Short mmCIF file of C-alpha atoms in Angstrom, two decimals:
data_model
loop_
_atom_site.label_atom_id
_atom_site.label_comp_id
_atom_site.label_asym_id
_atom_site.label_seq_id
_atom_site.Cartn_x
_atom_site.Cartn_y
_atom_site.Cartn_z
CA ILE A 1 -3.97 -2.87 -15.07
CA HIS A 2 -1.45 -2.57 -18.00
CA THR A 3 2.27 -2.56 -18.62
CA ASP A 4 3.85 -0.39 -21.25
CA GLU A 5 6.64 -2.89 -22.18
CA SER A 6 9.32 -0.19 -22.01
CA ALA A 7 11.55 -2.48 -20.03
CA TYR A 8 11.57 -5.27 -22.59
CA ASN A 9 13.54 -5.48 -25.83
CA TYR A 10 11.41 -7.54 -28.19
CA ALA A 11 14.18 -7.62 -30.80
CA THR A 12 16.56 -9.49 -28.50
CA GLY A 13 14.07 -11.06 -26.11
CA GLN A 14 15.85 -9.46 -23.13
CA MET A 15 14.81 -7.12 -20.39
CA ARG A 16 16.24 -3.63 -20.44
CA ALA A 17 18.00 -2.21 -17.38
CA THR A 18 15.45 0.53 -16.96
CA ALA A 19 11.82 1.34 -17.70
CA TRP A 20 10.19 4.59 -18.77
CA THR A 21 9.06 7.10 -16.16
CA ALA A 22 5.35 8.00 -15.88
CA ASP A 23 6.19 11.35 -17.51
CA GLN A 24 7.87 9.66 -20.54
CA LEU A 25 4.91 7.40 -20.99
CA ALA A 26 2.45 10.36 -20.87
CA GLU A 27 4.53 12.32 -23.33
CA TYR A 28 4.82 9.37 -25.69
CA ASN A 29 1.08 8.92 -25.72
CA ARG A 30 0.50 12.68 -26.11
CA ARG A 31 2.72 12.97 -29.15
CA ARG A 32 1.17 10.03 -31.02
CA ASP A 33 -2.24 9.87 -32.61
CA ILE A 34 -5.01 7.71 -31.10
CA SER A 35 -3.38 4.51 -32.28
CA GLY A 36 -0.49 5.16 -29.85
CA GLY A 37 -2.64 4.35 -26.84
CA SER A 38 -3.56 6.15 -23.75
CA TYR A 39 -4.59 5.51 -20.14
CA HIS A 40 -6.11 7.32 -17.23
CA LEU A 41 -3.02 7.10 -15.11
CA GLY A 42 0.61 5.94 -15.35
CA ILE A 43 2.62 4.84 -12.31
CA ASP A 44 6.40 4.34 -12.69
CA ARG A 45 8.87 2.35 -10.62
CA ALA A 46 9.65 5.33 -8.41
CA GLY A 47 5.95 5.53 -7.45
CA ARG A 48 5.33 8.72 -9.41
CA THR A 49 1.80 9.00 -10.75
CA VAL A 50 0.98 10.99 -13.91
CA ARG A 51 -2.55 11.51 -15.15
CA GLN A 52 -3.14 11.17 -18.93
CA ASN A 53 -6.91 11.50 -19.08
CA ASP A 54 -9.60 12.52 -16.72
CA ASP A 55 -11.76 9.63 -15.50
CA VAL A 56 -14.81 10.85 -17.43
CA TYR A 57 -13.07 10.18 -20.70
CA GLY A 58 -12.62 6.91 -22.49
CA THR A 59 -9.09 5.88 -23.30
CA TRP A 60 -7.35 3.81 -26.04
CA SER A 61 -6.12 1.05 -23.86
CA VAL A 62 -7.72 -2.32 -24.86
CA GLY A 63 -9.12 -1.79 -28.33
CA SER A 64 -12.69 -2.49 -27.30
CA LEU A 65 -15.65 -1.35 -25.24
CA GLY A 66 -13.41 -1.80 -22.22
CA ASN A 67 -11.94 1.64 -23.08
CA ASP A 68 -15.22 3.29 -22.09
CA GLU A 69 -16.30 0.97 -19.25
CA MET A 70 -13.12 0.83 -17.14
CA PHE A 71 -10.47 2.87 -15.45
CA HIS A 72 -7.06 2.13 -16.87
CA VAL A 73 -3.73 2.31 -15.04
CA CYS A 74 -0.43 1.55 -16.85
CA LEU A 75 2.75 0.48 -15.16
CA PRO A 76 6.00 1.24 -17.02
CA GLY A 77 7.90 -2.03 -17.09
CA THR A 78 7.09 -5.30 -18.76
CA ALA A 79 4.75 -8.18 -18.35
CA TYR A 80 7.74 -10.53 -18.60
CA GLN A 81 9.01 -9.46 -15.18
CA THR A 82 9.16 -12.28 -12.64
CA ARG A 83 7.36 -12.09 -9.33
CA GLU A 84 10.70 -11.36 -7.62
CA GLN A 85 11.45 -8.55 -10.05
CA TRP A 86 8.04 -6.98 -9.43
CA LEU A 87 8.53 -7.09 -5.68
CA SER A 88 12.04 -5.61 -5.87
CA LEU A 89 12.17 -3.30 -8.91
CA GLY A 90 8.47 -2.40 -8.57
CA LYS A 91 8.08 -2.19 -4.78
CA ALA A 92 7.27 1.62 -4.79
CA GLN A 93 5.25 1.18 -7.99
CA LEU A 94 3.04 -1.54 -6.54
CA ALA A 95 2.50 0.38 -3.30
CA LYS A 96 1.26 3.41 -5.30
CA LEU A 97 -0.84 1.25 -7.45
CA ALA A 98 -2.54 -0.11 -4.36
CA ASP A 99 -3.20 3.50 -3.24
CA VAL A 100 -4.84 4.26 -6.61
CA LEU A 101 -6.92 1.02 -6.68
CA ALA A 102 -8.07 1.58 -3.15
CA HIS A 103 -9.26 5.09 -4.05
CA TYR A 104 -11.28 3.75 -7.07
CA CYS A 105 -12.72 0.93 -5.01
CA ARG A 106 -13.87 3.29 -2.25
CA PHE A 107 -15.14 6.05 -4.56
CA HIS A 108 -16.98 3.83 -7.01
CA ASP A 109 -18.02 1.02 -4.66
CA ILE A 110 -15.82 -1.58 -6.37
CA GLU A 111 -15.09 -4.84 -4.58
CA PRO A 112 -11.32 -5.17 -3.96
CA ARG A 113 -11.06 -8.55 -5.73
CA ARG A 114 -9.58 -9.86 -8.89
CA ILE A 115 -12.16 -10.75 -11.56
CA SER A 116 -12.06 -12.94 -14.66
CA PRO A 117 -13.60 -12.67 -18.15
CA ALA A 118 -16.51 -14.78 -16.84
CA ASP A 119 -17.07 -12.19 -14.11
CA LEU A 120 -17.11 -9.45 -16.80
CA ARG A 121 -19.81 -11.38 -18.68
CA ALA A 122 -21.82 -11.63 -15.43
CA GLY A 123 -21.54 -7.87 -14.86
CA ARG A 124 -19.34 -8.08 -11.73
CA LYS A 125 -17.02 -5.22 -10.81
CA GLY A 126 -13.39 -5.71 -9.63
CA ILE A 127 -9.77 -5.47 -10.62
CA LEU A 128 -8.42 -7.09 -13.69
CA GLY A 129 -5.74 -6.97 -16.36
CA HIS A 130 -5.49 -6.23 -20.06
CA TRP A 131 -5.55 -9.97 -20.88
CA ASP A 132 -8.90 -10.39 -19.15
CA CYS A 133 -10.35 -7.63 -21.36
CA SER A 134 -8.87 -9.32 -24.38
CA LYS A 135 -10.54 -12.58 -23.59
CA HIS A 136 -13.93 -11.00 -22.96
CA TYR A 137 -14.12 -8.10 -25.47
CA GLY A 138 -11.72 -9.21 -28.14
CA GLY A 139 -9.89 -6.58 -30.16
CA SER A 140 -6.54 -7.25 -28.54
CA ASP A 141 -4.24 -10.19 -27.75
CA HIS A 142 -2.09 -8.47 -25.11
CA TRP A 143 -1.56 -10.47 -21.92
CA ASP A 144 -0.16 -7.76 -19.69
CA PRO A 145 0.38 -7.26 -16.76
CA GLY A 146 1.20 -10.94 -16.53
CA GLY A 147 0.84 -13.29 -13.58
CA TYR A 148 -1.67 -15.60 -15.40
CA ASP A 149 -1.63 -19.35 -14.68
CA GLY A 150 -1.66 -20.68 -18.18
CA THR A 151 -5.34 -21.73 -18.19
CA THR A 152 -6.35 -18.73 -20.19
CA GLY A 153 -4.02 -19.26 -23.10
CA VAL A 154 -1.02 -17.45 -21.78
CA PRO A 155 2.14 -19.45 -21.04
CA ARG A 156 2.39 -20.16 -17.35
CA THR A 157 6.02 -18.99 -17.34
CA ALA A 158 5.20 -15.63 -19.04
CA GLY A 159 5.43 -13.10 -16.27
CA GLY A 160 4.81 -13.12 -12.60
CA PHE A 161 2.71 -10.11 -11.77
CA PRO A 162 1.97 -10.51 -7.98
CA TRP A 163 -1.83 -10.18 -7.97
CA ASP A 164 -2.17 -11.54 -4.47
CA HIS A 165 0.32 -9.09 -3.14
CA VAL A 166 -1.38 -6.12 -4.81
CA LEU A 167 -4.81 -7.13 -3.67
CA ASP A 168 -3.58 -7.56 -0.09
CA LEU A 169 -2.15 -4.05 -0.15
CA VAL A 170 -5.44 -2.66 -1.51
CA ARG A 171 -7.46 -4.39 1.30
CA GLN A 172 -5.06 -3.04 3.91
CA ARG A 173 -5.62 0.45 2.68
CA LEU A 174 -9.40 0.00 2.69
CA ASN A 175 -9.43 -1.68 6.08
CA PRO A 176 -6.55 -0.45 8.17
CA PRO A 177 -6.11 -2.04 11.55
CA ALA A 178 -7.84 -0.20 14.44
CA PRO A 179 -5.45 1.86 16.40
CA THR A 180 -4.66 0.33 19.75
CA THR A 181 -5.22 2.47 22.82
CA PRO A 182 -2.10 2.32 25.00
CA LYS A 183 -2.73 1.32 28.56
CA PRO A 184 -2.10 4.17 31.04
CA ASP A 185 1.12 3.86 32.97
CA THR A 186 0.61 2.43 36.43
CA PRO A 187 1.75 5.12 38.89
CA ALA A 188 4.61 4.09 41.16
CA PRO A 189 3.40 3.26 44.70
CA ILE A 190 3.81 6.04 47.20
CA PRO A 191 6.11 4.92 49.94
CA PRO A 192 4.64 5.10 53.43
CA LYS A 193 5.54 8.14 55.51
CA GLU A 194 8.19 7.52 58.10
CA THR A 195 6.80 7.59 61.61
CA THR A 196 8.85 9.46 64.14
CA VAL A 197 9.06 7.56 67.41
CA ILE A 198 9.22 9.84 70.38
CA PRO A 199 11.09 8.23 73.28
CA GLU A 200 9.62 8.26 76.75
CA LYS A 201 12.88 9.50 78.28
CA ILE A 202 15.83 11.53 77.04
CA ARG A 203 19.38 11.02 78.28
CA SER A 204 20.99 14.07 79.91
CA ILE A 205 23.92 15.46 78.00
CA ILE A 206 25.54 16.86 81.17
CA ASN A 207 25.21 13.68 83.16
CA PRO A 208 24.70 10.69 80.86
CA THR A 209 23.71 8.53 83.81
CA VAL A 210 20.53 10.52 84.23
CA GLU A 211 17.44 10.02 81.98
CA LEU A 212 14.79 12.70 82.15
CA PRO A 213 11.17 11.86 81.48
CA ILE A 214 9.67 13.83 78.57
CA ALA A 215 7.09 15.46 80.83
CA THR A 216 9.80 16.60 83.28
CA LEU A 217 11.89 17.94 80.34
CA PHE A 218 8.98 20.05 79.05
CA ALA A 219 8.32 21.33 82.58
CA LEU A 220 11.88 22.43 82.87
CA LEU A 221 11.72 24.16 79.47
CA ASP A 222 8.53 25.89 80.48
#
């Protein structure tokens, strides 16, 4: 994972208000010679992804054998962004990054974990940053995308790339929660049928003092 540093003004030491789009990054790399750098993919803050090289080609990303051995994704922005800035300015960017990383993990059987230079030496596969390549292969001193704890030679305060957040998103995409089967609605109870009670006698309408037995009434009707 890389950053292109388009959101940082190194002359003033201040962040810029905007970063390049993925299209601008690709066009910049296309117009320059090999020293200008290149990646396999660029993902901007809007979540737009632009391919710069097919995966079968090496890139010019880390100045070492890592160009040929890894897949490289660049995020327009800056490694100086704080964690809060990544989670706000780069929310859509990190979500798309997780989509891309999950695809590579699934397709190439890569464990969705962050690895270190020591892991590289041991031949383990995983997800890492430019600085990890620099420490293992040499050929570069870049420490993007940031978020390092200071033990690897990078100032602890330099950047807050949210590695844990990104890896959580990747694992969620690789292992989505199983869909829950809704319980069937319980049918409403059927009310009991009303029972019609037939009286033994019926009062005469002509002479209310007289009550006729049902059998007599039917006999009269017959």
